[in-house]
Amino acid sequence: MDLKIATSVLLALQGHTIKDFLEFFLGEPTFEDSATRHFFIAECPDLINALFNHKDTREPILSTCLLLCTEILMSEIAQMASKQSGWHFSAKTASAAQLEAFSIEEMAAELRSETPLLWRTIGCLLTSDPARECRRAQYLATETRKDAAGSMADGFWDDEDEYLEQDTEPELEDMSKMDDGGDPESLQSKRQRRARNRNQAVDQLRRVIIISMLLVTTNQKCNPIASIIGIFCHSTSTPELVVEMLAHAGLSISQTSIHKMITSLSAKAHIQVKELARTMLGSFVYDNFDMDFKSSQPTVEKPGVTLKHATSALVFPLAHGVTADDLKCSEELWRSNPLNPHILEQDRKPTRTWVDCLPHAHAVTQPESSPCREIRILAWHFRYTLVSFCEEFKKFSNDLGSPETVYQIPVAKTLHIPCRSMDINQSTNDGQAEIINNLCQQANLGDPEDFPMAEDISESRSIEKKPTRRLQFVVYVMGLFHYLMGCGDALWRMFIEPKAVREGPNTLFSQICKIRPHDSGKIASKYSFRLMHEVAHQCAFARILDCWRVKVRKDYPDCKELKDFAKRLNLKWADIENISLDLAKIYLDKPDCNDQEFRNNSLILARLLQYVELAHAMKHGDIGRVEATFLHWALVFKSVRKHKYAVYLIKIMNDMQYVYNERLRHAIRMNWLVNPTGKVDGFRGADWLNELLNLFTKVTYGSSGSARTFEWILKQSPLIEVFRHIHKIIEENFHLMHRSVRHAPPNIQNTLNVLCDLLEQHGAHELNEKRTSCKLTDHFRDGMRVFQTEKSGGVETTEEENLVEEIEYEDLNVIS
């Protein structure tokens, strides 16, 4: 364009401004289909860019564009900050469902839809350095590898790139696949996709966080992310100074709002308990826990007695086909209850003892040529050990299968609801009754006036007229996790505690000292469940492998080692099955053997294998196999002075066989174990779940500093599952990976090799009647003797019987 044309255009305006011309030109319908108009609209970006680049119009065009963009952005923010957006969180009315339903993915999708300009603007601001973004994209596309010195080949790298590159590093799973012959290129592309997905997730997260800060600044009630982060900080005992700093930055709600939210959530937590209890299909689990609140300076008002006794509880629904009608047997049980003062003679049942728990003489017997079920199950453990810990026999893994099923609980995830912890000492009879009363009140079961209070409950409650006041509706069931712990304690009392049984190269204590030299003093002085559980399995596996070695060498002289036996051309799985049955008959529980050393080792292996069988049956949900161990351990408990455990096991066996009807027995068996994960090997004792709740209540979410008070811990105890879900939300939505506290199971192959060498060196399972050794007590048969010779069926109370141990996370995780 030249000067003449420009002058002609200005003259044609006839005194009108260019603004007037553009408004008329764009608004006049006559020009709506004009090619010039469409061409002008298409060139608007170039026009604005030209005005911006000219020195005289740069400032006006910049100010105008910023003002227009700011108005649009403010309008989008105001719209999202309104109550109609649905993102308002009120601390006073907060609910667990509202917190658990939060998702950054959903919030990001709505923000992208409702605030498109704001979303796009923040995204551009987060990638303000195009050159750096180009380098990052190029790296993700080509997977630039580190050189031998550990530096990057392209030379462009910073701290954030290193952080975002974490997911491009090969994981253990990838490395194992590569070792197994996996395609390195496919693994590389998988890591590239993972890194790209991580970068996109982090970019989305940062956009949402920035927008949430704008929303909460505009309207304090529009604070979903701030509320989630606030509760998360509270559950992790974050210092108040850090919380206030985050609140001032708009990333968290204030400390006061957090406390209001905790109060609101705690008040509403009982609703789920009441809803479950209303179905009359709830099972309550409770256990005591102690907390020590040390005072920095004792005073007259607070003299320093800071140990608090409390009781935690949870409730879970009875599942697997159990109905409310199956539990309607209270009157039936009371009619024949010995405590019933009005019991009729025809309803009185004979007193049962441990003898009634023995196998019936009229029971179906196996032919002499066919091994009994107990031998068949124990023989499976011999096969499992061989296939799992001998590399040459892993080819038979598909033939191994599972032990014979007796009474299997179906695999289904168990839902549970924490109840409010109670300031009640469980160790007294009055405390037990008060706990039942408190749980019934939390569940809104019946009229509180009908339930006995601590001050009027006694052994004479059986004379009460109302069934609720005599606790007729309560059926106590033993917690199987504590039963397993008791069995571990019995092993310790049999083979570790007596100093006389520690001497000798084949004793259990000598083996533990060999593989755990730093723990020898610890295990000799005090029982530790985790330590005993681990060494019981390891020593049992090593002894089984040694039995295999001895048996194979005896039956197949040409096989010096197990690997030689595995290489036999005609070896079949049926041969291994037959040998395992022989092993279970020959090397377990031989109290009359003339070789004292062989006898002792057969008793040790028999007790260890019973413990391994119990742990395996519990883990895989075969309650029939669990019950099959009751009599064995009841006799052992009696021998090692664990009288309460012994008496209660006998009682529960007789109740299950002679007192409870079939429907009640089925309800108890189907729900004696719970499955928090829903996995095939995820079954646990219900009291294990309660111990986990105790750990979370006291330690993980127990607060710290001035906020750690007994009353506050009780107040937030029903929120344990809310806190856990908040942690899961934070980990998933903030893309926090590899935060598990669980570790991969250790490789115990070298440990077993050391134990097997020690057993072989001293001929632990080789019969030699000339050997002499300290004679171990046969606690199984000694328990029979004690039961037969005791004067009364009462329960002796001894200090040695009490199993007092602080449960830690490793103790709960050790059975995983």
PDB file of C-alpha atoms in Angstrom, residues 286-439:
ATOM      1  CA  TYR A 286     -12.772 -55.525  70.311  1.00  0.00           C
ATOM      2  CA  ASP A 287      -9.376 -55.508  71.945  1.00  0.00           C
ATOM      3  CA  ASN A 288      -7.544 -53.485  74.542  1.00  0.00           C
ATOM      4  CA  PHE A 289      -4.660 -51.106  73.902  1.00  0.00           C
ATOM      5  CA  ASP A 290      -2.485 -49.010  76.187  1.00  0.00           C
ATOM      6  CA  MET A 291      -1.024 -45.559  75.611  1.00  0.00           C
ATOM      7  CA  ASP A 292       1.577 -43.703  77.628  1.00  0.00           C
ATOM      8  CA  PHE A 293       1.203 -39.911  77.786  1.00  0.00           C
ATOM      9  CA  LYS A 294       4.375 -38.786  79.451  1.00  0.00           C
ATOM     10  CA  SER A 295       4.279 -35.465  81.261  1.00  0.00           C
ATOM     11  CA  SER A 296       7.212 -33.107  80.796  1.00  0.00           C
ATOM     12  CA  GLN A 297       6.946 -31.973  84.444  1.00  0.00           C
ATOM     13  CA  PRO A 298       4.706 -33.886  86.878  1.00  0.00           C
ATOM     14  CA  THR A 299       2.554 -31.753  89.189  1.00  0.00           C
ATOM     15  CA  VAL A 300       0.139 -32.385  92.032  1.00  0.00           C
ATOM     16  CA  GLU A 301      -2.759 -32.442  89.568  1.00  0.00           C
ATOM     17  CA  LYS A 302      -0.813 -34.635  87.124  1.00  0.00           C
ATOM     18  CA  PRO A 303       1.618 -36.688  89.250  1.00  0.00           C
ATOM     19  CA  GLY A 304       3.008 -38.573  86.286  1.00  0.00           C
ATOM     20  CA  VAL A 305       0.704 -41.623  86.150  1.00  0.00           C
ATOM     21  CA  THR A 306       0.249 -41.334  82.411  1.00  0.00           C
ATOM     22  CA  LEU A 307      -0.565 -44.901  81.296  1.00  0.00           C
ATOM     23  CA  LYS A 308      -4.047 -45.049  79.804  1.00  0.00           C
ATOM     24  CA  HIS A 309      -6.026 -48.255  79.200  1.00  0.00           C
ATOM     25  CA  ALA A 310      -8.568 -48.198  76.395  1.00  0.00           C
ATOM     26  CA  THR A 311     -10.491 -50.554  74.158  1.00  0.00           C
ATOM     27  CA  SER A 312     -10.875 -50.305  70.405  1.00  0.00           C
ATOM     28  CA  ALA A 313     -13.541 -52.037  68.360  1.00  0.00           C
ATOM     29  CA  LEU A 314     -14.778 -52.557  64.838  1.00  0.00           C
ATOM     30  CA  VAL A 315     -17.771 -54.195  63.231  1.00  0.00           C
ATOM     31  CA  PHE A 316     -17.990 -56.139  59.996  1.00  0.00           C
ATOM     32  CA  PRO A 317     -20.984 -57.742  58.263  1.00  0.00           C
ATOM     33  CA  LEU A 318     -21.552 -61.473  58.495  1.00  0.00           C
ATOM     34  CA  ALA A 319     -21.183 -62.733  54.957  1.00  0.00           C
ATOM     35  CA  HIS A 320     -21.241 -65.895  52.832  1.00  0.00           C
ATOM     36  CA  GLY A 321     -24.944 -66.636  53.019  1.00  0.00           C
ATOM     37  CA  VAL A 322     -25.510 -66.005  56.723  1.00  0.00           C
ATOM     38  CA  THR A 323     -28.986 -64.648  57.472  1.00  0.00           C
ATOM     39  CA  ALA A 324     -30.562 -63.083  60.538  1.00  0.00           C
ATOM     40  CA  ASP A 325     -32.614 -66.260  61.045  1.00  0.00           C
ATOM     41  CA  ASP A 326     -29.395 -68.248  61.462  1.00  0.00           C
ATOM     42  CA  LEU A 327     -28.650 -66.217  64.607  1.00  0.00           C
ATOM     43  CA  LYS A 328     -32.057 -66.618  66.254  1.00  0.00           C
ATOM     44  CA  CYS A 329     -30.919 -69.199  68.765  1.00  0.00           C
ATOM     45  CA  SER A 330     -30.535 -67.197  71.972  1.00  0.00           C
ATOM     46  CA  GLU A 331     -33.445 -68.874  73.767  1.00  0.00           C
ATOM     47  CA  GLU A 332     -32.309 -72.291  72.587  1.00  0.00           C
ATOM     48  CA  LEU A 333     -28.818 -71.757  74.009  1.00  0.00           C
ATOM     49  CA  TRP A 334     -30.140 -70.304  77.268  1.00  0.00           C
ATOM     50  CA  ARG A 335     -32.435 -73.261  77.922  1.00  0.00           C
ATOM     51  CA  SER A 336     -29.426 -75.596  78.189  1.00  0.00           C
ATOM     52  CA  ASN A 337     -26.969 -73.065  79.667  1.00  0.00           C
ATOM     53  CA  PRO A 338     -25.597 -74.275  83.027  1.00  0.00           C
ATOM     54  CA  LEU A 339     -25.889 -70.690  84.340  1.00  0.00           C
ATOM     55  CA  ASN A 340     -29.651 -70.778  83.830  1.00  0.00           C
ATOM     56  CA  PRO A 341     -31.134 -71.028  87.352  1.00  0.00           C
ATOM     57  CA  HIS A 342     -34.386 -72.406  85.946  1.00  0.00           C
ATOM     58  CA  ILE A 343     -32.914 -75.030  83.662  1.00  0.00           C
ATOM     59  CA  LEU A 344     -35.026 -78.129  83.227  1.00  0.00           C
ATOM     60  CA  GLU A 345     -33.434 -81.470  83.832  1.00  0.00           C
ATOM     61  CA  GLN A 346     -34.194 -82.722  80.341  1.00  0.00           C
ATOM     62  CA  ASP A 347     -32.450 -79.656  78.894  1.00  0.00           C
ATOM     63  CA  ARG A 348     -29.306 -80.032  80.973  1.00  0.00           C
ATOM     64  CA  LYS A 349     -26.397 -81.229  78.872  1.00  0.00           C
ATOM     65  CA  PRO A 350     -23.565 -83.342  80.234  1.00  0.00           C
ATOM     66  CA  THR A 351     -20.362 -81.602  81.250  1.00  0.00           C
ATOM     67  CA  ARG A 352     -17.804 -81.902  78.488  1.00  0.00           C
ATOM     68  CA  THR A 353     -14.039 -82.250  78.924  1.00  0.00           C
ATOM     69  CA  TRP A 354     -11.018 -82.579  76.688  1.00  0.00           C
ATOM     70  CA  VAL A 355     -11.832 -86.284  76.220  1.00  0.00           C
ATOM     71  CA  ASP A 356     -14.959 -85.329  74.280  1.00  0.00           C
ATOM     72  CA  CYS A 357     -12.746 -83.506  71.780  1.00  0.00           C
ATOM     73  CA  LEU A 358     -10.943 -86.696  70.812  1.00  0.00           C
ATOM     74  CA  PRO A 359     -11.878 -88.330  67.496  1.00  0.00           C
ATOM     75  CA  HIS A 360     -15.030 -90.422  67.911  1.00  0.00           C
ATOM     76  CA  ALA A 361     -14.709 -94.146  67.940  1.00  0.00           C
ATOM     77  CA  HIS A 362     -17.670 -94.376  65.554  1.00  0.00           C
ATOM     78  CA  ALA A 363     -16.106 -91.942  63.083  1.00  0.00           C
ATOM     79  CA  VAL A 364     -15.378 -93.212  59.606  1.00  0.00           C
ATOM     80  CA  THR A 365     -11.898 -94.698  59.627  1.00  0.00           C
ATOM     81  CA  GLN A 366      -9.489 -94.887  56.773  1.00  0.00           C
ATOM     82  CA  PRO A 367      -8.179 -98.264  55.611  1.00  0.00           C
ATOM     83  CA  GLU A 368      -4.747 -99.078  56.967  1.00  0.00           C
ATOM     84  CA  SER A 369      -3.292 -98.695  53.487  1.00  0.00           C
ATOM     85  CA  SER A 370      -4.713 -95.182  53.159  1.00  0.00           C
ATOM     86  CA  PRO A 371      -3.116 -92.368  55.212  1.00  0.00           C
ATOM     87  CA  CYS A 372      -5.359 -90.197  57.323  1.00  0.00           C
ATOM     88  CA  ARG A 373      -6.204 -86.641  56.317  1.00  0.00           C
ATOM     89  CA  GLU A 374      -3.731 -85.108  58.779  1.00  0.00           C
ATOM     90  CA  ILE A 375      -0.864 -87.091  57.243  1.00  0.00           C
ATOM     91  CA  ARG A 376      -1.998 -86.150  53.728  1.00  0.00           C
ATOM     92  CA  ILE A 377      -2.021 -82.451  54.583  1.00  0.00           C
ATOM     93  CA  LEU A 378       1.362 -82.574  56.322  1.00  0.00           C
ATOM     94  CA  ALA A 379       2.761 -84.510  53.359  1.00  0.00           C
ATOM     95  CA  TRP A 380       1.673 -81.632  51.136  1.00  0.00           C
ATOM     96  CA  HIS A 381       3.946 -79.315  53.153  1.00  0.00           C
ATOM     97  CA  PHE A 382       6.837 -81.711  52.470  1.00  0.00           C
ATOM     98  CA  ARG A 383       6.106 -81.455  48.734  1.00  0.00           C
ATOM     99  CA  TYR A 384       5.658 -77.688  48.896  1.00  0.00           C
ATOM    100  CA  THR A 385       9.044 -77.237  50.539  1.00  0.00           C
ATOM    101  CA  LEU A 386      10.765 -79.429  47.976  1.00  0.00           C
ATOM    102  CA  VAL A 387       9.213 -77.661  44.990  1.00  0.00           C
ATOM    103  CA  SER A 388       9.622 -74.139  46.404  1.00  0.00           C
ATOM    104  CA  PHE A 389      13.207 -74.311  47.658  1.00  0.00           C
ATOM    105  CA  CYS A 390      14.895 -76.806  45.353  1.00  0.00           C
ATOM    106  CA  GLU A 391      15.546 -75.302  41.955  1.00  0.00           C
ATOM    107  CA  GLU A 392      15.643 -78.693  40.245  1.00  0.00           C
ATOM    108  CA  PHE A 393      12.092 -79.539  41.407  1.00  0.00           C
ATOM    109  CA  LYS A 394      10.391 -76.284  40.370  1.00  0.00           C
ATOM    110  CA  LYS A 395       9.388 -78.020  37.136  1.00  0.00           C
ATOM    111  CA  PHE A 396       6.711 -79.753  39.230  1.00  0.00           C
ATOM    112  CA  SER A 397       5.125 -76.451  40.357  1.00  0.00           C
ATOM    113  CA  ASN A 398       2.014 -77.018  38.264  1.00  0.00           C
ATOM    114  CA  ASP A 399       1.513 -80.419  39.908  1.00  0.00           C
ATOM    115  CA  LEU A 400       1.792 -79.109  43.474  1.00  0.00           C
ATOM    116  CA  GLY A 401      -1.735 -77.749  43.856  1.00  0.00           C
ATOM    117  CA  SER A 402      -3.114 -76.889  47.301  1.00  0.00           C
ATOM    118  CA  PRO A 403      -3.616 -78.887  50.483  1.00  0.00           C
ATOM    119  CA  GLU A 404      -6.765 -80.899  50.901  1.00  0.00           C
ATOM    120  CA  THR A 405      -9.671 -78.570  51.653  1.00  0.00           C
ATOM    121  CA  VAL A 406     -11.707 -79.219  54.799  1.00  0.00           C
ATOM    122  CA  TYR A 407     -14.035 -76.210  55.282  1.00  0.00           C
ATOM    123  CA  GLN A 408     -13.152 -73.384  52.908  1.00  0.00           C
ATOM    124  CA  ILE A 409     -14.364 -69.805  53.351  1.00  0.00           C
ATOM    125  CA  PRO A 410     -15.222 -68.231  49.969  1.00  0.00           C
ATOM    126  CA  VAL A 411     -12.874 -65.507  48.780  1.00  0.00           C
ATOM    127  CA  ALA A 412     -14.553 -62.113  49.126  1.00  0.00           C
ATOM    128  CA  LYS A 413     -13.322 -58.775  50.401  1.00  0.00           C
ATOM    129  CA  THR A 414     -14.456 -58.026  53.938  1.00  0.00           C
ATOM    130  CA  LEU A 415     -15.701 -54.517  54.650  1.00  0.00           C
ATOM    131  CA  HIS A 416     -15.252 -53.242  58.189  1.00  0.00           C
ATOM    132  CA  ILE A 417     -16.222 -50.107  60.103  1.00  0.00           C
ATOM    133  CA  PRO A 418     -14.208 -48.786  63.064  1.00  0.00           C
ATOM    134  CA  CYS A 419     -16.194 -47.970  66.175  1.00  0.00           C
ATOM    135  CA  ARG A 420     -15.338 -45.213  68.616  1.00  0.00           C
ATOM    136  CA  SER A 421     -12.601 -46.340  71.008  1.00  0.00           C
ATOM    137  CA  MET A 422     -13.682 -46.577  74.629  1.00  0.00           C
ATOM    138  CA  ASP A 423     -12.058 -45.340  77.827  1.00  0.00           C
ATOM    139  CA  ILE A 424     -12.634 -48.734  79.414  1.00  0.00           C
ATOM    140  CA  ASN A 425     -10.196 -51.225  80.883  1.00  0.00           C
ATOM    141  CA  GLN A 426     -10.944 -54.605  79.334  1.00  0.00           C
ATOM    142  CA  SER A 427      -9.008 -56.629  81.921  1.00  0.00           C
ATOM    143  CA  THR A 428     -11.878 -56.720  84.455  1.00  0.00           C
ATOM    144  CA  ASN A 429     -15.268 -58.444  84.363  1.00  0.00           C
ATOM    145  CA  ASP A 430     -17.001 -55.115  84.886  1.00  0.00           C
ATOM    146  CA  GLY A 431     -14.969 -53.690  82.017  1.00  0.00           C
ATOM    147  CA  GLN A 432     -16.072 -56.512  79.718  1.00  0.00           C
ATOM    148  CA  ALA A 433     -19.741 -55.832  80.469  1.00  0.00           C
ATOM    149  CA  GLU A 434     -19.271 -52.087  80.063  1.00  0.00           C
ATOM    150  CA  ILE A 435     -17.688 -52.660  76.638  1.00  0.00           C
ATOM    151  CA  ILE A 436     -20.720 -54.669  75.483  1.00  0.00           C
ATOM    152  CA  ASN A 437     -22.972 -51.910  76.797  1.00  0.00           C
ATOM    153  CA  ASN A 438     -20.986 -49.204  75.028  1.00  0.00           C
ATOM    154  CA  LEU A 439     -20.955 -51.071  71.700  1.00  0.00           C
TER     155      LEU A 439
END
